[in-house]
Coordinates of C-alpha atoms in Angstrom, one line a residue:
M1 CA 155.3 136.7 120.0
R2 CA 152.2 136.2 117.9
R3 CA 148.8 136.9 119.4
W4 CA 147.1 133.6 120.3
N5 CA 143.6 134.7 119.4
G6 CA 143.9 137.6 116.9
W7 CA 145.9 139.2 114.2
G8 CA 149.6 140.2 114.4
N9 CA 152.2 140.3 117.1
E10 CA 151.4 141.2 120.7
N11 CA 153.7 144.3 120.5
S12 CA 152.6 145.4 117.0
E13 CA 152.5 149.1 116.3
L14 CA 149.5 148.6 114.1
T15 CA 147.1 147.6 116.8
M16 CA 143.9 149.7 116.5
E17 CA 141.2 151.0 118.8
L18 CA 137.7 152.2 118.0
N19 CA 137.3 155.8 118.7
K20 CA 134.0 157.5 119.7
G21 CA 133.3 158.7 116.2
L22 CA 133.7 155.3 114.6
K23 CA 131.5 153.7 117.3
M24 CA 128.8 156.3 116.5
L25 CA 129.1 155.6 112.8
L26 CA 128.8 151.8 113.3
G27 CA 125.8 152.4 115.5
A28 CA 124.1 154.3 112.8
L29 CA 125.0 151.8 110.1
V30 CA 124.2 148.5 111.8
G31 CA 123.0 149.5 115.2
P32 CA 124.5 149.6 118.7
S33 CA 126.3 146.5 120.0
H34 CA 127.9 145.2 123.1
S35 CA 130.9 143.1 123.9
L36 CA 130.8 139.4 124.8
P37 CA 133.0 137.7 127.4
E38 CA 136.3 136.4 126.1
A39 CA 138.0 133.2 127.1
S40 CA 141.5 133.4 128.4
L41 CA 144.5 131.4 127.0
S42 CA 144.7 129.4 130.2
E43 CA 141.0 128.5 129.9
V44 CA 141.4 127.2 126.3
I45 CA 144.6 125.3 127.2
A46 CA 142.6 123.5 129.9
K47 CA 140.4 122.1 127.2
V48 CA 143.2 120.5 125.2
P49 CA 142.8 116.7 125.3
E50 CA 145.7 114.3 125.8
S51 CA 147.7 113.8 122.7
R52 CA 147.2 110.6 120.7
L53 CA 150.7 110.8 119.2
Q54 CA 153.7 108.8 120.2
A55 CA 156.8 110.7 121.4
H56 CA 159.0 111.9 118.6
P57 CA 162.1 114.2 118.8
L58 CA 160.7 116.6 116.2
I59 CA 157.2 116.9 117.6
S60 CA 155.9 119.0 120.6
L61 CA 152.9 117.8 122.5
D62 CA 152.7 121.0 124.6
P63 CA 149.1 122.1 125.0
E64 CA 149.8 125.8 124.5
I65 CA 151.6 125.1 121.2
R66 CA 148.7 123.0 120.1
V67 CA 146.3 125.8 120.9
R68 CA 148.3 128.3 119.0
H69 CA 148.2 126.1 115.9
A70 CA 144.6 125.0 116.1
R71 CA 143.0 127.8 114.1
G72 CA 143.7 130.3 111.4
Q73 CA 142.4 133.9 110.9
S74 CA 138.9 133.4 109.5
L75 CA 135.9 135.0 111.3
P76 CA 134.8 131.6 112.5
D77 CA 138.3 131.0 113.8
W78 CA 138.2 134.3 115.7
L79 CA 134.9 133.5 117.2
A80 CA 136.1 130.0 118.3
M81 CA 139.2 131.4 119.9
H82 CA 137.4 134.2 121.7
S83 CA 134.6 132.1 122.9
G84 CA 136.9 129.3 124.0
E85 CA 134.9 126.7 122.0
V86 CA 137.7 125.6 119.7
G87 CA 136.5 122.0 119.5
T88 CA 139.5 120.3 117.8
F89 CA 143.2 120.6 118.3
P90 CA 146.2 119.0 116.6
D91 CA 147.7 116.2 118.6
G92 CA 151.1 117.6 118.1
V93 CA 153.1 120.3 116.3
A94 CA 156.4 119.8 114.6
H95 CA 158.9 122.5 113.6
P96 CA 161.3 120.9 111.1
E97 CA 164.3 122.8 109.9
S98 CA 164.9 121.1 106.5
S99 CA 163.3 119.1 103.7
E100 CA 164.9 116.0 105.1
Q101 CA 163.2 116.5 108.5
V102 CA 159.8 117.0 106.7
R103 CA 160.5 113.8 104.8
E104 CA 161.2 112.0 108.2
L105 CA 157.9 113.4 109.6
L106 CA 155.9 112.2 106.6
N107 CA 157.4 108.7 106.9
Y108 CA 156.4 108.7 110.6
A109 CA 152.9 109.8 109.6
A110 CA 152.6 107.1 106.9
E111 CA 153.8 104.4 109.3
L112 CA 151.4 105.3 112.1
N113 CA 148.4 106.4 110.0
I114 CA 148.4 110.1 111.1
D115 CA 146.7 113.0 109.4
V116 CA 149.0 115.9 108.5
I117 CA 148.3 119.6 108.2
P118 CA 151.0 121.9 106.7
Y119 CA 151.3 125.2 108.5
G120 CA 153.0 128.4 107.2
G121 CA 152.0 131.7 108.8
G122 CA 148.6 130.6 110.1
T123 CA 146.9 133.4 108.2
S124 CA 144.3 131.3 106.3
V125 CA 140.8 133.0 106.2
V126 CA 139.0 129.9 104.8
G127 CA 139.9 127.1 107.2
H128 CA 143.1 125.7 105.6
I129 CA 144.9 124.8 108.8
N130 CA 142.0 123.7 111.0
P131 CA 142.1 120.0 112.2
N132 CA 138.9 118.0 111.6
A133 CA 137.4 115.7 114.2
S134 CA 139.1 112.5 113.2
E135 CA 139.7 109.0 114.5
R136 CA 143.3 109.4 113.4
P137 CA 145.8 111.6 115.3
V138 CA 146.5 114.9 113.7
L139 CA 150.0 116.3 113.3
T140 CA 150.5 119.9 112.3
I141 CA 153.9 120.6 110.6
S142 CA 155.0 124.2 110.9
L143 CA 157.6 125.4 108.4
V144 CA 158.4 128.6 110.4
R145 CA 162.0 127.6 110.9
M146 CA 162.6 127.0 107.2
N147 CA 162.8 130.7 106.5
K148 CA 166.2 131.3 104.8
L149 CA 167.4 132.3 101.4
I150 CA 169.0 129.1 100.2
S151 CA 170.5 130.4 97.0
L152 CA 170.4 133.3 94.5
D153 CA 171.1 133.1 90.8
S154 CA 171.4 136.8 90.1
E155 CA 172.1 136.3 86.4
S156 CA 168.8 134.3 86.0
Q157 CA 167.1 136.3 88.7
L158 CA 166.0 133.2 90.6
A159 CA 165.9 132.9 94.4
R160 CA 165.4 129.6 96.3
F161 CA 163.8 130.0 99.8
G162 CA 162.7 127.7 102.5
A163 CA 158.9 127.6 102.1
G164 CA 158.3 128.9 105.7
T165 CA 159.8 132.3 104.9
A166 CA 157.4 135.1 105.8
G167 CA 157.0 138.2 103.7
P168 CA 159.2 140.7 105.7
D169 CA 162.0 138.1 106.1
L170 CA 161.9 137.3 102.4
E171 CA 162.0 140.9 101.3
A172 CA 164.8 141.7 103.8
Q173 CA 167.0 138.9 102.6
L174 CA 166.4 139.9 98.9
K175 CA 166.9 143.6 99.6
A176 CA 170.4 142.8 101.0
K177 CA 171.2 141.4 97.6
G178 CA 169.5 144.2 95.6
F179 CA 166.3 142.4 94.6
T180 CA 162.7 142.1 95.5
L181 CA 159.9 139.6 94.9
G182 CA 157.3 142.3 95.0
H183 CA 154.5 140.0 96.3
F184 CA 152.5 141.9 98.9
P185 CA 149.2 140.3 99.8
Q186 CA 147.4 142.0 102.7
S187 CA 148.6 139.2 104.9
W188 CA 152.2 139.9 103.9
E189 CA 153.5 140.5 107.4
L190 CA 152.7 137.0 108.6
S191 CA 152.0 134.8 105.6
T192 CA 154.7 132.6 104.0
L193 CA 156.0 131.8 100.5
G194 CA 154.9 128.2 100.7
G195 CA 151.4 129.4 101.7
W196 CA 151.3 131.8 98.8
V197 CA 152.1 129.0 96.3
A198 CA 149.8 126.5 97.9
S199 CA 146.8 128.9 97.8
R200 CA 147.6 130.8 94.5
S201 CA 148.0 134.1 96.3
S202 CA 147.9 137.5 94.6
G203 CA 149.9 140.5 95.8
Q204 CA 148.7 144.1 95.8
Q205 CA 151.0 145.1 93.0
S206 CA 150.6 142.0 90.9
L207 CA 149.8 144.2 87.9
H208 CA 153.6 144.8 87.7
Y209 CA 155.2 141.8 89.4
G210 CA 152.6 139.2 88.6
R211 CA 150.5 136.8 90.7
I212 CA 152.3 134.0 92.5
E213 CA 151.8 131.5 89.6
G214 CA 153.9 133.8 87.5
L215 CA 156.6 134.2 90.1
F216 CA 156.8 130.5 91.1
A217 CA 159.6 129.0 89.0
G218 CA 160.1 125.6 90.7
G219 CA 161.0 124.0 93.9
R220 CA 160.5 120.9 96.1
M221 CA 157.5 119.2 97.6
E222 CA 157.7 116.3 100.0
T223 CA 154.8 113.8 99.7
L224 CA 153.8 110.5 101.2
Q225 CA 154.9 108.9 98.0
G226 CA 158.4 110.6 97.8
T227 CA 160.0 113.8 96.8
L228 CA 158.7 115.9 93.9
D229 CA 161.4 118.1 92.4
M230 CA 160.3 120.9 90.0
P231 CA 163.1 122.2 87.9
T232 CA 163.4 125.9 87.0
I233 CA 162.9 125.7 83.2
P234 CA 162.1 129.1 81.7
A235 CA 159.5 127.7 79.3
S236 CA 158.5 124.3 78.0
S237 CA 156.1 122.6 75.6
A238 CA 156.8 119.2 77.2
G239 CA 153.3 118.3 78.4
P240 CA 151.4 119.7 81.4
D241 CA 153.3 121.9 83.8
I242 CA 154.0 120.1 87.1
R243 CA 154.2 123.5 88.8
E244 CA 150.6 124.1 87.9
M245 CA 149.6 120.9 89.7
V246 CA 151.3 122.1 92.9
L247 CA 150.0 125.7 92.7
G248 CA 146.7 125.8 94.7
S249 CA 147.1 122.3 96.0
E250 CA 146.5 123.5 99.6
G251 CA 148.5 120.7 101.2
R252 CA 146.4 117.9 99.7
M253 CA 149.3 116.4 97.7
G254 CA 152.2 117.2 100.0
I255 CA 154.2 119.9 101.7
I256 CA 156.1 122.5 99.7
T257 CA 159.4 122.8 101.5
E258 CA 161.4 124.9 99.0
A259 CA 160.3 127.4 96.4
V260 CA 162.3 129.0 93.7
V261 CA 160.8 132.4 92.7
R262 CA 161.5 134.9 89.9
V263 CA 162.9 138.1 91.5
T264 CA 163.4 141.6 90.2
P265 CA 166.0 144.3 90.9
L266 CA 164.8 146.8 93.5
P267 CA 162.9 149.6 91.8
E268 CA 164.4 153.1 91.7
D269 CA 161.0 154.7 92.5
E270 CA 157.5 154.0 93.5
Q271 CA 154.5 156.3 93.6
F272 CA 150.9 156.0 94.8
Q273 CA 148.2 158.3 93.6
V274 CA 144.5 158.7 94.5
V275 CA 142.0 160.0 91.9
F276 CA 138.3 160.7 92.5
F277 CA 135.7 160.2 89.8
P278 CA 132.1 161.5 89.7
S279 CA 130.5 158.1 89.4
W280 CA 131.1 154.4 89.5
D281 CA 130.7 154.1 85.7
S282 CA 133.3 156.7 85.0
G283 CA 135.8 155.2 87.5
L284 CA 135.1 151.7 86.1
A285 CA 135.7 152.9 82.6
A286 CA 139.0 154.5 83.6
A287 CA 140.2 151.3 85.4
R288 CA 139.3 149.1 82.4
N289 CA 141.0 151.5 80.0
L290 CA 144.2 151.7 82.0
V291 CA 144.7 148.0 82.0
Q292 CA 143.4 147.3 78.5
Q293 CA 145.6 150.1 77.1
R294 CA 148.5 148.4 79.0
V295 CA 149.5 151.5 80.9
A296 CA 152.4 150.2 82.9
L297 CA 151.0 150.6 86.4
S298 CA 151.8 148.2 89.3
M299 CA 148.3 148.5 91.0
V300 CA 144.8 149.8 90.3
R301 CA 142.2 149.7 93.1
L302 CA 138.7 151.2 92.7
S303 CA 136.3 151.7 95.6
N304 CA 132.6 151.9 94.9
P305 CA 130.6 154.9 96.3
L306 CA 129.7 153.2 99.6
E307 CA 133.3 152.1 100.3
T308 CA 134.6 155.5 99.3
I309 CA 132.5 157.3 101.8
S310 CA 133.0 154.6 104.4
L311 CA 136.8 154.7 104.2
L312 CA 136.9 158.5 104.2
H313 CA 134.8 158.7 107.4
M314 CA 136.1 155.7 109.2
G315 CA 139.7 156.9 108.6
A316 CA 138.7 160.3 110.0
G317 CA 137.1 159.0 113.2
E318 CA 136.0 161.9 115.4
N319 CA 137.9 164.5 113.4
T320 CA 135.7 164.9 110.3
A321 CA 136.9 168.4 109.4
G322 CA 139.4 167.1 106.9
V323 CA 136.8 165.0 105.1
T324 CA 134.4 167.9 105.0
A325 CA 137.0 170.1 103.5
L326 CA 138.0 167.4 100.9
E327 CA 134.4 166.8 99.9
A328 CA 133.8 170.6 99.5
S329 CA 136.8 170.9 97.3
L330 CA 135.8 167.9 95.2
A331 CA 132.2 169.3 94.9
E332 CA 133.6 172.5 93.4
K333 CA 135.1 170.3 90.7
G334 CA 132.0 168.3 89.9
I335 CA 132.8 165.3 92.2
G336 CA 129.8 165.1 94.6
A337 CA 127.4 162.4 95.8
G338 CA 128.2 159.0 94.2
K339 CA 131.9 159.7 93.9
V340 CA 134.4 156.8 93.7
M341 CA 138.0 156.7 94.6
M342 CA 140.8 155.0 92.7
T343 CA 144.3 154.3 94.0
F344 CA 147.0 153.4 91.5
A345 CA 150.7 152.7 91.8
I346 CA 153.7 153.0 89.5
T347 CA 156.9 151.1 90.1
G348 CA 160.2 151.3 88.2
S349 CA 162.8 153.9 87.3
H350 CA 162.1 157.5 88.2
R351 CA 161.8 158.4 84.5
H352 CA 159.2 155.6 84.0
C353 CA 157.2 156.7 87.0
V354 CA 157.0 160.3 85.9
H355 CA 156.0 159.4 82.3
T356 CA 153.5 156.7 83.3
K357 CA 151.9 158.9 86.0
E358 CA 151.3 161.6 83.4
T359 CA 149.8 159.0 81.0
A360 CA 147.6 157.4 83.7
L361 CA 146.3 160.8 84.9
Q362 CA 145.3 161.7 81.3
H363 CA 143.3 158.5 81.1
C364 CA 141.6 159.4 84.4
T365 CA 140.9 163.0 83.3
D366 CA 139.3 161.7 80.1
Q367 CA 136.7 160.1 82.4
G368 CA 136.2 163.1 84.6
G369 CA 138.7 162.1 87.2
V370 CA 140.3 164.6 89.6
A371 CA 143.7 163.8 91.1
D372 CA 144.1 164.2 94.9
Q373 CA 146.9 166.6 95.9
S374 CA 146.7 165.9 99.7
G375 CA 148.8 162.7 99.8
L376 CA 146.0 160.2 100.2
G377 CA 148.0 157.8 98.0
D378 CA 151.0 157.9 100.3
N379 CA 148.6 157.4 103.3
W380 CA 147.3 154.3 101.7
A381 CA 150.7 152.9 101.0
H382 CA 151.8 153.6 104.6
G383 CA 148.7 151.7 106.0
R384 CA 148.4 149.1 103.3
F385 CA 148.7 146.1 105.8
R386 CA 146.5 147.7 108.5
A387 CA 143.1 146.4 107.5
P388 CA 143.4 142.9 109.3
Y389 CA 144.0 144.7 112.6
V390 CA 140.5 146.2 112.7
R391 CA 138.8 142.9 113.4
D392 CA 140.0 142.7 117.0
P393 CA 138.7 146.1 118.2
L394 CA 135.5 145.6 116.3
G395 CA 135.0 142.2 117.8
S396 CA 135.7 143.5 121.3
A397 CA 132.9 146.0 120.7
G398 CA 130.5 143.3 119.4
Y399 CA 130.8 143.8 115.7
A400 CA 131.8 141.2 113.1
V401 CA 133.7 142.2 109.9
D402 CA 134.5 139.8 107.1
T403 CA 135.1 139.8 103.4
M404 CA 134.1 137.9 100.2
E405 CA 136.0 138.1 97.0
T406 CA 135.7 136.8 93.4
A407 CA 136.7 137.7 89.9
V408 CA 134.5 138.0 86.7
D409 CA 134.8 139.3 83.2
W410 CA 134.4 143.1 82.7
S411 CA 131.0 142.7 81.2
M412 CA 129.8 141.2 84.5
V413 CA 131.6 143.4 87.1
T414 CA 128.9 145.9 88.0
E415 CA 126.1 143.4 87.9
S416 CA 128.0 140.9 90.0
M417 CA 129.1 143.5 92.5
E418 CA 125.6 144.8 93.0
K419 CA 124.1 141.3 93.4
I420 CA 126.7 140.1 95.8
E421 CA 126.4 143.2 97.9
Q422 CA 122.7 143.1 97.9
A423 CA 122.6 139.4 98.9
I424 CA 124.9 140.1 101.9
R425 CA 123.2 143.4 102.8
T426 CA 119.8 141.6 103.1
G427 CA 121.1 138.3 104.4
L428 CA 119.9 139.0 107.9
A429 CA 116.6 140.7 107.1
D430 CA 114.6 137.9 108.6
E431 CA 116.2 138.8 111.9
G432 CA 115.6 142.5 111.5
E433 CA 119.4 143.0 111.4
Q434 CA 121.3 145.6 109.2
V435 CA 124.4 144.6 107.4
H436 CA 126.8 147.3 106.1
A437 CA 128.5 146.1 102.8
Y438 CA 130.8 147.8 100.4
T439 CA 133.2 146.8 97.6
H440 CA 136.3 147.6 95.8
L441 CA 138.1 146.1 92.8
S442 CA 141.5 145.1 94.1
H443 CA 143.1 143.5 91.0
V444 CA 142.4 144.3 87.4
Y445 CA 143.2 142.3 84.2
G446 CA 142.6 142.9 80.5
Q447 CA 139.7 140.4 80.7
G448 CA 138.1 141.4 83.9
S449 CA 138.6 142.2 87.5
S450 CA 138.4 140.9 91.1
I451 CA 135.5 142.1 93.3
Y452 CA 136.3 142.4 97.0
T453 CA 133.3 143.0 99.3
T454 CA 133.6 143.9 103.0
Y455 CA 130.7 143.6 105.4
V456 CA 130.0 144.4 109.0
Y457 CA 127.2 143.1 111.2
R458 CA 126.4 142.8 114.9
F459 CA 127.4 139.6 116.8
G460 CA 124.1 139.4 118.7
D461 CA 123.8 137.9 122.2
S462 CA 126.3 135.1 121.8
Y463 CA 129.3 133.8 119.8
E464 CA 127.1 131.1 118.4
Q465 CA 124.6 133.6 117.1
A466 CA 127.4 135.5 115.5
L467 CA 128.6 132.3 113.8
Q468 CA 125.1 131.4 112.6
R469 CA 124.7 134.9 111.1
W470 CA 128.1 134.5 109.4
R471 CA 127.0 131.2 107.9
K472 CA 123.9 132.8 106.4
L473 CA 125.8 135.8 105.0
K474 CA 128.5 133.5 103.6
A475 CA 126.0 131.3 101.9
A476 CA 124.1 134.2 100.5
G477 CA 127.2 135.9 99.0
A478 CA 128.6 132.6 97.7
A479 CA 125.3 131.7 96.0
Q480 CA 125.3 135.0 94.1
T481 CA 129.0 134.6 93.2
V482 CA 128.3 131.2 91.7
A483 CA 125.1 132.5 89.9
C484 CA 127.1 135.3 88.4
G485 CA 129.7 132.9 87.0
G486 CA 132.5 134.2 89.3
T487 CA 135.3 132.2 90.8
I488 CA 134.6 131.2 94.4
S489 CA 138.0 132.6 95.3
H490 CA 140.3 135.1 93.5
Q491 CA 143.0 135.3 96.2
H492 CA 142.0 133.6 99.5
G493 CA 142.0 130.0 98.3
V494 CA 139.4 127.2 98.9
G495 CA 140.2 125.6 102.2
A496 CA 137.2 124.2 104.1
D497 CA 134.8 127.2 103.7
H498 CA 134.7 127.3 99.9
R499 CA 135.1 123.7 98.9
Q500 CA 131.4 122.9 98.4
Y501 CA 131.2 125.6 95.7
L502 CA 134.2 124.3 93.7
T503 CA 132.3 122.0 91.4
A504 CA 130.4 125.0 89.9
E505 CA 133.7 126.3 88.7
K506 CA 135.6 123.1 87.8
G507 CA 132.8 120.9 86.7
E508 CA 132.3 117.2 87.7
L509 CA 135.1 116.0 85.4
G510 CA 137.5 118.7 86.6
I511 CA 136.8 117.7 90.2
A512 CA 137.4 114.1 89.4
A513 CA 140.7 114.9 87.8
I514 CA 141.9 116.9 90.9
E515 CA 140.7 114.0 93.2
N516 CA 142.6 111.5 91.2
L517 CA 145.7 113.6 91.3
C518 CA 145.4 113.9 95.1
Q519 CA 144.8 110.2 95.4
L520 CA 148.0 109.4 93.5
F521 CA 150.1 111.4 96.1
D522 CA 147.9 110.6 99.1
P523 CA 146.0 107.3 98.7
K524 CA 144.8 107.2 102.3
C525 CA 143.7 110.9 102.4
Q526 CA 146.0 111.8 105.2
M527 CA 147.2 115.2 103.8
N528 CA 145.1 118.1 105.0
P529 CA 141.8 116.1 104.7
G530 CA 138.6 118.1 104.4
K531 CA 140.2 120.9 102.5
L532 CA 140.0 122.0 98.8
L533 CA 137.8 119.2 97.5
P534 CA 134.1 118.9 98.0
D535 CA 132.5 116.0 99.8
A536 CA 131.8 113.0 97.6
N537 CA 128.2 112.8 96.5

């Protein structure tokens, strides 16, 4: 069973604890902290109001189920669940098993003037699935039971899935047929195919497999105005692409119930390699050259100096002997203070992997890079989905951890990274609080790169103080993102938390076009209201 107030399943092997060494490191970076009292599930259930929905055979009004579908996985969501101050709950939760049942539920919502929230894996970190305080009843429609491979055209390499299929189930069903989708966002264990499409997700190895917009070939969306079928045409010049209207729509137009995706035969080999560089500039040049020279890698990640040292020491915990030995070895090769760490991956045939690794390492050597020989690349791959699990033990110790991400052209990467980090790092200076912030480039393109910043700060004396501090840091980082011309979201979507920044990216006319499109499908604004679009002026 899923944890009701945190990440993952209750029996997950990836649960983490803060060891003594990590606590000491956090104390030095942001100061000592203390835990806050946590609300129990029963205490939160007791706060669930009576449902405003009429009885329906597909809808559960059970208070616990409503609690478990009230929030996503953002830091404000975590604070709300642990404090017990959740505020709003859906009036009911439906678990349809087919597109036809979703159609039935939307007809019910239209007839009784009900707000509808689509729910996939519940992993949103920007408020996609949170109900607003509304005079209308709120129905959450969970697609978790729509999780099967419906059809596979192996000749065309197209697979049709129920939109509620989570990453592991999707890959397991494809693997049995000799295929993979290769879409591995950090939320992969819990997030769903429909959610990936609705929020324009990017997987860790998108350099090889492509982002979700390149993998999404068609499908079906149920709307309040009827069913929208999107055929799987390989290419077309017949006007705007309907699939592009649905990608990133975040439930504002309807509910994606089936998605057809472009799959690939299972790779013969896959390798992960870590390379250290003497400076940020040299590592950045290597990353840019690798992608612009079209070296056929499946992933390139580059950690800046502060993230590099943070990850090495946080991973070591109390046992720092290994880190000390590694740093001494690197220093002998000219990789000392200011070093950065790159992790790249190669996917394909064994022959391709051997040849491409040799080419990639030569590019890295040209920039002064030194390849790790201790297996750090394999360690990264083994723990690639572990990061979300760190929030719970940090929170229990009184520390908040969150992220901000964007993407800019190469000419703006370093300046944007530094300004965003600095804005967050000094965002609580008026309170005399330290914020530890560091960054990596998670996805690279010929034109530019994503910038992914992680930051840690102290809760303070209450959950409300922790939330207010988060709001200040979020606003500071977002303001710098907009000022640098970056997208407000490269991979997390817009939801509720980013919507007020969207106009800077889309422009007034662009926002009006999106609003009119949503209005066509949802004239009464019943579909996931308060998400994606900014408030009207």
